[in-house]
XYZ file of C-alpha atoms in Angstrom:
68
model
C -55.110 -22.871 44.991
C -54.792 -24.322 41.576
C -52.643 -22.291 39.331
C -52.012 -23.535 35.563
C -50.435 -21.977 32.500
C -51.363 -22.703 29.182
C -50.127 -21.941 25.621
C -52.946 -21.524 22.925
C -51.852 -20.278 19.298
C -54.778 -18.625 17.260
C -54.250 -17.315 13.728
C -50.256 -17.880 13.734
C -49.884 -15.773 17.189
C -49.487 -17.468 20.527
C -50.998 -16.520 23.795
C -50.107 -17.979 27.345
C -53.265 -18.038 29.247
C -52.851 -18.219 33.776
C -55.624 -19.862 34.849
C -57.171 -20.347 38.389
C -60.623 -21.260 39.297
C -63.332 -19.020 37.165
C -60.167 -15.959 36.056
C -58.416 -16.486 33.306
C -56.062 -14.183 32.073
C -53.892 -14.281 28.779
C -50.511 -12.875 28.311
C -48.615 -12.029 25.027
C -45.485 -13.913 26.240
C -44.386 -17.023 28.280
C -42.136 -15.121 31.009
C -45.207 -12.762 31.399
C -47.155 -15.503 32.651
C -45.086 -16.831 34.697
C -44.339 -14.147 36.145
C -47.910 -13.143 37.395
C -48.904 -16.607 38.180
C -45.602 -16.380 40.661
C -46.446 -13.551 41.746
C -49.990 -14.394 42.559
C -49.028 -17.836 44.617
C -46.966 -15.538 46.532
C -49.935 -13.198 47.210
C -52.434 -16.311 47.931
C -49.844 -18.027 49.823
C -48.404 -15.023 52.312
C -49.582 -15.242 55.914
C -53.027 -12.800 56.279
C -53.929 -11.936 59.548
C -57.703 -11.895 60.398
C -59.585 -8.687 61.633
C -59.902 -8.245 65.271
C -63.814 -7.311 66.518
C -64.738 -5.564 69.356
C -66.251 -8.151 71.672
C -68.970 -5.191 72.523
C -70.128 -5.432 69.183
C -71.910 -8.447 69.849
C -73.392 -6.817 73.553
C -74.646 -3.901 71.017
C -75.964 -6.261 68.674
C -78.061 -8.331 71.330
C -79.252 -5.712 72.579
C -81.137 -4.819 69.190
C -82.651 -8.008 69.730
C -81.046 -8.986 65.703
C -78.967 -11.846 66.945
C -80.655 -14.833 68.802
């Protein structure tokens, strides 16, 4: 995942805006930003361990004839 930081100054203030794919999110201060965007490739980045389904939910489900 693409993670970028820029700086954008509008009427004499300056925002730093984190952006990655369609969110965007704008913070009053550089360390802010960094910090979240840090904190989020940790997030994105940590292992995730995939949910575990009961094998007999597929029997059930063939039996109501919904999956061919």
């Amino acid at each position: 995942m693409d993670i970028s930081i820029e700086k954008v100054e509008s009427k004499g203030t300056e925002q730093w805006i984190v952006c990655t794919g369609s969110l965007k999110m704008s913070f009053n201060d550089q360390p802010s930003a960094m910090a979240f965007s840090s904190k989020l490739k940790e997030r994105v980045e940590a292992p995730h361990s995939l949910p575990v389904i009961d094998s007999g939910a597929f029997e059930q489900a063939a039996e109501l004839d919904c999956v061919r």
